[in-house]
Amino acid sequence: MRPLAIVGNLSRDLVGGGPPRVGGAPFYAGRALRVLGRPAVVVTKCAAIDRPELLPPLVALGVPVRSRGGESTATFAYEYDGDIRRMRVEALGDPWTEEDARVWVAETLGHAEWVHVGALARSDFSPGTLATLAGRGRMLSLDGQGLVRPARTGPLELDADFDRDVLKYVSILKLAEEEAEVLAPGLDEEALSALGVAEVVVTLGSRGAAVLSGGRLERVVARPVAGKIDPTGAGDAFAAAYLAARSEGHAPLSSARRATALVAGLLSARLR
């Protein structure tokens, strides 16, 4: 089984006024891959000064990690009220350049055929960088945060002012419900199909997920998780579990069911 890969910036997350903690797709996707026991590689960046703080929790997951230091670490402050999230962008992470993708990232990806790009903001991955990552026939999954989050600090306000060329290189688009609402006039087959990506997965929080594939939209119901939960990183865990299932030959709907079940298990474990 060839490994899949997760590429993206680590972040410093400030949740509910608590102490800073590691975040970003590399960490939360890595947690999901550890639970699944799925061979994978994580490729990530953060500011060089933050590496001693942020890298050890990621490395401790046991998933192979290749990292580089940079100038800036993405930093976010979160507040939750059930499925409703309020978020402030304190700092943006460094962009991933075409040279990054062509040289050290390509060396790390090796023969990985399935790659999830955990974009945190619109500035993280350009069309050229995604085109390079999608080379060698790779199936590229993209987090929709990289489409709707403007490259600016302050209270998060989503918009659809992104370069449509980004989607040329995307095989699977993973969206949160609020992101889908910005990009499409409705959560239906026609609206999601108009994005031009053959496979679109929309996470719906406690209500499960919706999957568009082959022009057909289907729903997945989530198992209820009792108690007050911290959903930070749930979308990243879902994306990793979904891509792992797809890479193993499962159909989109089956993959979404598996990912939804894994996320429910991870969230339940946080309550113990």
Coordinates of N, CA and C in Angstrom, one line a residue, residues 67-268:
S67 N 9.6 18.5 7.7 CA 9.3 19.9 8.0 C 10.4 20.9 7.6
R68 N 9.9 22.1 7.4 CA 10.8 23.2 7.2 C 10.4 24.4 8.1
G69 N 11.4 25.2 8.5 CA 11.1 26.4 9.2 C 10.8 27.5 8.3
G70 N 10.1 28.5 8.7 CA 9.8 29.7 7.9 C 9.8 30.9 8.7
E71 N 9.2 32.0 8.2 CA 9.1 33.3 8.9 C 7.9 33.4 9.8
S72 N 6.8 32.8 9.5 CA 5.6 33.0 10.2 C 4.8 31.7 10.5
T73 N 4.1 31.7 11.6 CA 3.2 30.6 12.0 C 1.8 31.1 11.9
A74 N 0.9 30.4 11.2 CA -0.5 30.7 11.3 C -1.0 30.6 12.7
T75 N -1.8 31.6 13.1 CA -2.3 31.6 14.5 C -3.8 32.0 14.4
F76 N -4.6 31.3 15.1 CA -6.0 31.5 15.1 C -6.6 31.4 16.6
A77 N -7.6 32.3 16.8 CA -8.3 32.2 18.1 C -9.7 31.8 17.8
Y78 N -10.3 30.8 18.6 CA -11.6 30.2 18.4 C -12.5 30.4 19.6
E79 N -13.7 30.5 19.3 CA -14.8 30.4 20.4 C -15.9 29.6 19.7
Y80 N -16.5 28.7 20.5 CA -17.5 27.8 20.0 C -18.8 28.0 20.8
D81 N -19.9 27.9 20.1 CA -21.3 27.7 20.7 C -22.0 26.6 19.9
G82 N -21.8 25.4 20.4 CA -22.3 24.3 19.6 C -21.6 24.1 18.3
D83 N -22.3 24.1 17.2 CA -21.7 24.0 15.8 C -21.3 25.4 15.3
I84 N -21.6 26.4 16.0 CA -21.3 27.8 15.6 C -19.9 28.1 16.1
R85 N -19.1 28.6 15.2 CA -17.7 28.9 15.5 C -17.4 30.4 15.2
R86 N -16.8 31.1 16.1 CA -16.3 32.4 15.9 C -14.8 32.4 15.9
M87 N -14.2 33.0 14.9 CA -12.8 32.8 14.7 C -12.1 34.2 14.4
R88 N -10.9 34.3 14.9 CA -10.1 35.5 14.6 C -8.7 35.0 14.1
V89 N -8.3 35.6 13.0 CA -7.0 35.3 12.4 C -5.9 36.2 13.0
E90 N -5.0 35.7 13.8 CA -4.0 36.5 14.4 C -2.8 36.6 13.6
A91 N -2.4 35.6 12.8 CA -1.3 35.6 11.9 C -1.5 34.6 10.8
L92 N -0.9 34.9 9.6 CA -0.9 34.0 8.5 C 0.4 33.2 8.4
G93 N 0.3 32.0 7.9 CA 1.5 31.2 7.7 C 2.2 31.5 6.4
D94 N 3.4 31.0 6.3 CA 4.1 31.2 5.0 C 3.5 30.5 3.8
P95 N 3.5 31.2 2.7 CA 3.0 30.5 1.5 C 3.9 29.3 1.1
W96 N 3.3 28.3 0.4 CA 4.1 27.2 -0.2 C 4.3 27.6 -1.7
T97 N 5.6 27.6 -2.0 CA 6.0 28.1 -3.4 C 6.0 26.9 -4.3
E98 N 6.1 27.3 -5.6 CA 6.3 26.2 -6.6 C 7.6 25.5 -6.5
E99 N 8.6 26.3 -6.0 CA 9.9 25.6 -5.8 C 9.8 24.6 -4.6
D100 N 9.1 25.0 -3.6 CA 8.9 24.1 -2.5 C 8.3 22.8 -3.0
A101 N 7.2 22.9 -3.8 CA 6.5 21.7 -4.3 C 7.4 20.9 -5.3
R102 N 8.2 21.6 -6.0 CA 9.0 20.9 -7.0 C 10.3 20.2 -6.4
V103 N 10.8 20.7 -5.3 CA 12.0 20.2 -4.8 C 11.8 19.4 -3.5
W104 N 11.8 20.0 -2.3 CA 11.9 19.2 -1.1 C 10.5 18.5 -0.8
V105 N 9.4 19.1 -1.2 CA 8.1 18.5 -1.0 C 8.0 17.2 -1.9
A106 N 8.4 17.4 -3.2 CA 8.3 16.3 -4.2 C 9.2 15.1 -3.7
E107 N 10.4 15.5 -3.1 CA 11.3 14.4 -2.6 C 10.6 13.6 -1.5
T108 N 9.8 14.3 -0.7 CA 9.1 13.7 0.5 C 7.9 12.9 0.0
L109 N 7.2 13.4 -0.9 CA 6.0 12.7 -1.4 C 6.3 11.4 -2.1
G110 N 7.4 11.3 -2.8 CA 7.8 10.1 -3.4 C 6.7 9.5 -4.3
H111 N 6.3 8.3 -4.0 CA 5.2 7.7 -4.8 C 3.8 7.8 -4.3
A112 N 3.6 8.7 -3.3 CA 2.3 9.0 -2.8 C 1.3 9.4 -4.0
E113 N 0.2 8.7 -4.1 CA -0.7 8.9 -5.2 C -1.9 9.7 -4.7
W114 N -2.1 9.9 -3.4 CA -3.2 10.6 -2.9 C -2.7 11.7 -1.9
V115 N -3.0 12.9 -2.2 CA -2.4 14.0 -1.4 C -3.5 14.9 -0.9
H116 N -3.6 15.2 0.4 CA -4.5 16.2 0.9 C -3.8 17.5 1.2
V117 N -4.2 18.6 0.6 CA -3.6 19.9 0.8 C -4.5 20.6 1.9
G118 N -3.9 20.8 3.1 CA -4.6 21.4 4.2 C -4.4 22.9 4.2
A119 N -4.9 23.6 3.3 CA -4.8 25.0 3.2 C -5.5 25.7 4.4
L120 N -4.9 26.7 5.0 CA -5.5 27.4 6.1 C -6.0 28.8 5.7
A121 N -5.5 29.3 4.5 CA -5.9 30.6 4.0 C -5.6 30.6 2.5
R122 N -6.1 31.6 1.9 CA -6.0 31.7 0.4 C -4.6 31.9 -0.1
S123 N -3.8 32.4 0.8 CA -2.4 32.7 0.4 C -1.5 31.5 0.6
D124 N -2.0 30.4 1.1 CA -1.1 29.2 1.3 C -0.6 28.5 0.1
F125 N -1.5 28.3 -0.9 CA -1.2 27.5 -2.1 C -1.7 28.2 -3.3
S126 N -0.8 28.6 -4.2 CA -1.2 29.2 -5.5 C -1.6 28.1 -6.5
P127 N -2.3 28.5 -7.6 CA -2.5 27.5 -8.7 C -1.3 26.8 -9.2
G128 N -0.2 27.5 -9.3 CA 1.0 26.9 -9.8 C 1.6 25.9 -8.8
T129 N 1.5 26.2 -7.5 CA 1.9 25.2 -6.5 C 1.0 23.9 -6.5
L130 N -0.3 24.1 -6.6 CA -1.2 23.0 -6.7 C -0.9 22.2 -8.0
A131 N -0.7 22.9 -9.1 CA -0.4 22.1 -10.3 C 0.8 21.2 -10.2
T132 N 1.8 21.7 -9.5 CA 3.0 20.9 -9.2 C 2.8 19.8 -8.3
L133 N 2.0 20.0 -7.3 CA 1.7 18.9 -6.3 C 0.8 17.8 -7.0
A134 N 0.0 18.3 -8.0 CA -0.9 17.3 -8.6 C -0.2 16.5 -9.8
G135 N 1.1 16.8 -10.0 CA 1.8 16.1 -11.0 C 2.0 14.7 -10.7
R136 N 2.4 13.9 -11.7 CA 2.6 12.5 -11.7 C 1.3 11.8 -11.5
G137 N 0.2 12.4 -11.9 CA -1.1 11.8 -11.8 C -1.7 11.6 -10.4
R138 N -1.2 12.4 -9.5 CA -1.8 12.3 -8.1 C -3.2 12.8 -8.0
M139 N -3.9 12.2 -7.1 CA -5.3 12.6 -6.7 C -5.1 13.7 -5.6
L140 N -5.5 14.9 -5.9 CA -5.3 16.0 -5.0 C -6.6 16.4 -4.3
S141 N -6.6 16.3 -3.0 CA -7.7 16.8 -2.1 C -7.4 18.2 -1.6
L142 N -8.3 19.1 -1.6 CA -8.1 20.4 -1.1 C -9.1 20.8 -0.1
D143 N -8.6 21.4 1.0 CA -9.5 22.0 2.0 C -10.0 23.3 1.5
G144 N -11.3 23.5 1.5 CA -11.9 24.7 1.0 C -11.6 26.0 1.7
Q145 N -11.0 25.9 2.9 CA -10.5 27.1 3.6 C -9.5 27.9 2.7
G146 N -8.8 27.1 1.8 CA -7.9 27.8 0.9 C -8.5 28.6 -0.2
L147 N -9.9 28.5 -0.3 CA -10.6 29.2 -1.3 C -11.3 30.4 -0.7
V148 N -11.8 30.3 0.5 CA -12.7 31.3 1.1 C -12.2 32.2 2.2
R149 N -11.0 31.8 2.7 CA -10.4 32.6 3.7 C -9.4 33.6 3.1
P150 N -9.7 34.9 3.2 CA -8.8 35.9 2.6 C -7.5 36.0 3.4
A151 N -6.5 36.4 2.7 CA -5.1 36.5 3.3 C -5.0 37.8 4.1
R152 N -5.7 37.9 5.2 CA -5.6 39.0 6.1 C -5.9 38.6 7.5
T153 N -5.4 39.4 8.5 CA -5.7 39.1 9.9 C -6.9 39.9 10.3
G154 N -7.4 39.5 11.5 CA -8.6 40.1 12.1 C -9.7 39.1 12.1
P155 N -10.9 39.5 12.5 CA -12.1 38.6 12.5 C -12.3 37.9 11.2
L156 N -12.5 36.6 11.2 CA -12.6 35.9 9.9 C -13.9 36.2 9.2
E157 N -13.8 36.7 8.0 CA -14.9 37.0 7.1 C -14.7 36.3 5.8
L158 N -15.5 35.3 5.5 CA -15.3 34.5 4.3 C -15.8 35.2 3.0
D159 N -15.1 35.0 1.9 CA -15.7 35.5 0.6 C -15.2 34.5 -0.5
A160 N -15.8 34.7 -1.7 CA -15.5 33.8 -2.8 C -14.6 34.4 -3.8
D161 N -13.8 35.4 -3.4 CA -12.9 36.1 -4.4 C -11.6 35.3 -4.5
F162 N -11.6 34.1 -5.0 CA -10.4 33.3 -5.2 C -10.2 33.1 -6.7
D163 N -9.0 32.6 -7.0 CA -8.5 32.3 -8.4 C -9.1 31.0 -8.8
R164 N -10.1 31.0 -9.7 CA -10.7 29.8 -10.1 C -9.8 28.7 -10.7
D165 N -8.6 29.2 -11.2 CA -7.6 28.2 -11.7 C -7.2 27.2 -10.7
V166 N -7.3 27.6 -9.4 CA -7.0 26.6 -8.3 C -7.7 25.3 -8.5
L167 N -8.9 25.3 -8.9 CA -9.8 24.1 -8.9 C -9.4 23.2 -10.1
K168 N -8.6 23.7 -11.0 CA -8.3 22.9 -12.2 C -7.5 21.6 -11.8
Y169 N -6.8 21.7 -10.6 CA -5.9 20.7 -10.2 C -6.4 19.8 -9.1
V170 N -7.7 20.1 -8.7 CA -8.3 19.4 -7.5 C -9.2 18.3 -7.9
S171 N -9.0 17.1 -7.4 CA -9.8 16.0 -7.6 C -10.9 15.9 -6.6
I172 N -10.7 16.3 -5.4 CA -11.6 16.2 -4.3 C -11.6 17.5 -3.5
L173 N -12.8 18.1 -3.4 CA -12.9 19.4 -2.7 C -13.6 19.1 -1.4
K174 N -13.0 19.4 -0.2 CA -13.6 19.2 1.1 C -14.0 20.6 1.6
L175 N -15.3 20.8 1.9 CA -15.8 22.0 2.4 C -16.5 21.9 3.7
A176 N -16.4 22.8 4.6 CA -17.3 22.9 5.7 C -18.6 23.6 5.2
E177 N -19.7 23.5 6.0 CA -21.0 24.0 5.5 C -20.9 25.5 5.2
E178 N -20.3 26.2 6.1 CA -20.2 27.7 5.9 C -19.4 28.0 4.7
E179 N -18.4 27.2 4.4 CA -17.6 27.5 3.1 C -18.5 27.2 1.9
A180 N -19.2 26.1 2.0 CA -20.1 25.7 0.8 C -21.1 26.8 0.6
E181 N -21.6 27.4 1.6 CA -22.6 28.5 1.5 C -22.1 29.7 0.8
V182 N -20.8 30.0 1.0 CA -20.1 31.1 0.3 C -19.9 30.8 -1.2
L183 N -19.5 29.6 -1.5 CA -19.1 29.2 -2.8 C -20.3 28.8 -3.7
A184 N -21.4 28.3 -3.2 CA -22.5 27.8 -3.9 C -23.8 28.4 -3.4
P185 N -24.8 28.7 -4.3 CA -26.0 29.3 -3.9 C -26.9 28.4 -3.1
G186 N -26.6 27.1 -3.1 CA -27.4 26.2 -2.3 C -26.7 24.9 -2.2
L187 N -27.0 24.1 -1.1 CA -26.4 22.8 -0.9 C -27.1 21.8 -1.7
D188 N -27.0 21.9 -3.0 CA -27.7 20.9 -3.9 C -26.8 20.5 -5.0
E189 N -27.3 19.5 -5.8 CA -26.4 18.9 -6.8 C -26.0 20.0 -7.9
E190 N -26.9 20.8 -8.3 CA -26.6 21.8 -9.4 C -25.6 22.8 -8.9
A191 N -25.8 23.3 -7.7 CA -24.9 24.3 -7.2 C -23.5 23.8 -6.9
L192 N -23.4 22.6 -6.3 CA -22.1 22.1 -6.0 C -21.4 21.6 -7.3
S193 N -22.1 21.1 -8.3 CA -21.6 20.7 -9.5 C -21.0 21.8 -10.3
A194 N -21.6 23.0 -10.1 CA -21.1 24.2 -10.8 C -19.7 24.6 -10.4
L195 N -19.2 24.1 -9.3 CA -17.8 24.4 -8.9 C -16.8 23.8 -9.8
G196 N -17.2 22.8 -10.6 CA -16.3 22.2 -11.5 C -15.4 21.1 -11.0
V197 N -15.6 20.6 -9.8 CA -14.8 19.5 -9.2 C -15.7 18.3 -9.1
A198 N -15.2 17.2 -9.6 CA -16.1 16.0 -9.8 C -16.5 15.4 -8.4
E199 N -15.7 15.6 -7.4 CA -16.0 15.1 -6.1 C -16.0 16.1 -5.0
V200 N -17.1 16.4 -4.4 CA -17.2 17.5 -3.4 C -17.8 16.9 -2.1
V201 N -17.1 17.1 -1.0 CA -17.6 16.6 0.3 C -17.8 17.8 1.2
V202 N -19.0 17.9 1.8 CA -19.4 19.0 2.7 C -19.6 18.4 4.0
T203 N -18.9 18.9 5.0 CA -19.1 18.4 6.4 C -20.2 19.4 7.0
L204 N -21.1 18.8 7.8 CA -22.2 19.5 8.3 C -22.3 19.5 9.8
G205 N -21.1 19.4 10.5 CA -21.1 19.3 11.9 C -21.8 18.1 12.5
S206 N -22.6 18.4 13.5 CA -23.3 17.3 14.2 C -24.3 16.6 13.3
R207 N -24.6 17.2 12.1 CA -25.6 16.6 11.2 C -25.0 15.7 10.2
G208 N -23.7 15.5 10.2 CA -23.0 14.5 9.3 C -22.3 15.2 8.1
A209 N -22.6 14.7 6.9 CA -21.9 15.2 5.7 C -22.8 15.0 4.5
A210 N -22.4 15.7 3.4 CA -23.0 15.5 2.1 C -21.9 15.2 1.1
V211 N -22.1 14.3 0.2 CA -21.1 13.9 -0.8 C -21.7 14.1 -2.2
L212 N -21.0 14.8 -3.1 CA -21.3 14.9 -4.5 C -20.3 14.1 -5.3
S213 N -20.8 13.1 -6.0 CA -20.0 12.3 -6.9 C -20.8 11.7 -8.0
G214 N -20.3 11.8 -9.2 CA -21.0 11.3 -10.4 C -22.3 12.1 -10.6
G215 N -22.3 13.4 -10.2 CA -23.4 14.3 -10.4 C -24.6 14.0 -9.4
R216 N -24.3 13.1 -8.4 CA -25.4 12.8 -7.4 C -25.0 13.2 -6.1
L217 N -25.9 13.9 -5.3 CA -25.6 14.3 -4.0 C -26.3 13.4 -3.0
E218 N -25.5 12.8 -2.0 CA -26.0 11.9 -1.0 C -25.6 12.4 0.4
R219 N -26.4 12.0 1.4 CA -26.2 12.5 2.8 C -25.7 11.3 3.6
V220 N -24.9 11.7 4.6 CA -24.4 10.8 5.7 C -24.8 11.4 7.0
V221 N -25.5 10.6 7.8 CA -25.9 11.0 9.2 C -24.8 10.7 10.2
A222 N -24.5 11.6 11.1 CA -23.5 11.4 12.1 C -24.1 10.8 13.3
R223 N -23.3 10.0 14.0 CA -23.7 9.5 15.3 C -23.6 10.6 16.3
P224 N -24.7 10.8 17.1 CA -24.7 11.9 18.1 C -23.6 11.7 19.1
V225 N -23.0 12.8 19.5 CA -21.9 12.8 20.5 C -22.5 13.7 21.7
A226 N -22.8 13.0 22.8 CA -23.4 13.7 24.0 C -22.3 14.5 24.7
G227 N -22.8 15.7 25.3 CA -21.9 16.5 26.1 C -21.3 17.6 25.3
K228 N -20.6 18.5 25.9 CA -20.0 19.7 25.3 C -18.6 19.2 24.7
I229 N -18.5 19.4 23.4 CA -17.3 19.0 22.7 C -16.5 20.1 22.2
D230 N -15.2 19.8 21.9 CA -14.3 20.8 21.2 C -14.1 20.3 19.8
P231 N -14.7 20.8 18.8 CA -14.6 20.3 17.5 C -13.4 20.8 16.7
T232 N -12.5 21.5 17.3 CA -11.3 22.0 16.6 C -10.6 20.8 15.9
G233 N -10.4 21.0 14.6 CA -9.6 19.9 13.9 C -10.5 18.8 13.4
A234 N -11.8 18.8 13.6 CA -12.7 17.7 13.2 C -12.7 17.6 11.7
G235 N -12.7 18.8 11.0 CA -12.7 18.7 9.5 C -11.4 18.2 8.9
D236 N -10.3 18.4 9.6 CA -9.0 17.9 9.1 C -9.0 16.4 9.3
A237 N -9.5 15.9 10.5 CA -9.5 14.5 10.7 C -10.5 13.8 9.7
F238 N -11.6 14.4 9.4 CA -12.5 13.9 8.4 C -11.8 13.8 7.0
A239 N -11.1 14.8 6.6 CA -10.5 14.8 5.3 C -9.5 13.7 5.2
A240 N -8.7 13.5 6.3 CA -7.7 12.4 6.2 C -8.3 11.1 6.2
A241 N -9.4 10.8 7.0 CA -10.1 9.6 7.0 C -10.8 9.3 5.6
Y242 N -11.3 10.3 5.1 CA -12.0 10.2 3.8 C -11.0 9.8 2.7
L243 N -9.9 10.5 2.7 CA -8.9 10.3 1.6 C -8.3 8.9 1.8
A244 N -8.1 8.5 3.1 CA -7.5 7.1 3.3 C -8.5 6.1 2.8
A245 N -9.8 6.2 3.0 CA -10.8 5.3 2.5 C -10.8 5.3 1.0
R246 N -10.8 6.5 0.4 CA -10.8 6.5 -1.1 C -9.6 5.9 -1.7
S247 N -8.4 6.1 -1.1 CA -7.2 5.5 -1.6 C -7.2 4.0 -1.5
E248 N -8.0 3.4 -0.6 CA -8.1 2.0 -0.4 C -9.2 1.4 -1.3
G249 N -9.9 2.2 -2.1 CA -10.8 1.7 -3.1 C -12.3 1.8 -2.7
H250 N -12.6 2.5 -1.5 CA -13.9 2.7 -1.1 C -14.6 3.8 -2.0
A251 N -15.9 3.6 -2.2 CA -16.6 4.6 -3.0 C -16.8 5.9 -2.1
P252 N -17.1 7.1 -2.8 CA -17.2 8.3 -2.0 C -18.2 8.2 -0.8
L253 N -19.4 7.7 -1.0 CA -20.3 7.6 0.1 C -19.8 6.7 1.2
S254 N -19.3 5.6 0.9 CA -18.7 4.7 1.9 C -17.6 5.4 2.7
S255 N -16.8 6.1 1.9 CA -15.6 6.9 2.5 C -16.1 7.9 3.5
A256 N -17.2 8.6 3.1 CA -17.8 9.7 4.0 C -18.3 9.0 5.3
R257 N -19.0 7.9 5.1 CA -19.5 7.2 6.3 C -18.4 6.8 7.3
R258 N -17.3 6.3 6.7 CA -16.1 5.9 7.5 C -15.5 7.1 8.2
A259 N -15.4 8.2 7.5 CA -14.8 9.4 8.0 C -15.7 10.0 9.1
T260 N -17.0 10.0 8.9 CA -17.9 10.5 9.9 C -17.9 9.7 11.2
A261 N -17.8 8.4 11.1 CA -17.7 7.6 12.2 C -16.4 7.8 13.0
L262 N -15.3 8.0 12.3 CA -14.0 8.2 12.9 C -14.0 9.5 13.7
V263 N -14.6 10.6 13.1 CA -14.6 11.9 13.8 C -15.5 11.8 15.0
A264 N -16.6 11.1 15.0 CA -17.5 10.9 16.1 C -16.7 10.2 17.3
G265 N -15.9 9.2 16.9 CA -15.1 8.6 17.9 C -14.0 9.4 18.5
L266 N -13.4 10.2 17.7 CA -12.4 11.2 18.2 C -13.0 12.2 19.1
L267 N -14.1 12.8 18.8 CA -14.8 13.8 19.6 C -15.3 13.2 20.9
S268 N -15.8 12.0 20.9 CA -16.2 11.3 22.1 C -15.0 11.1 23.0

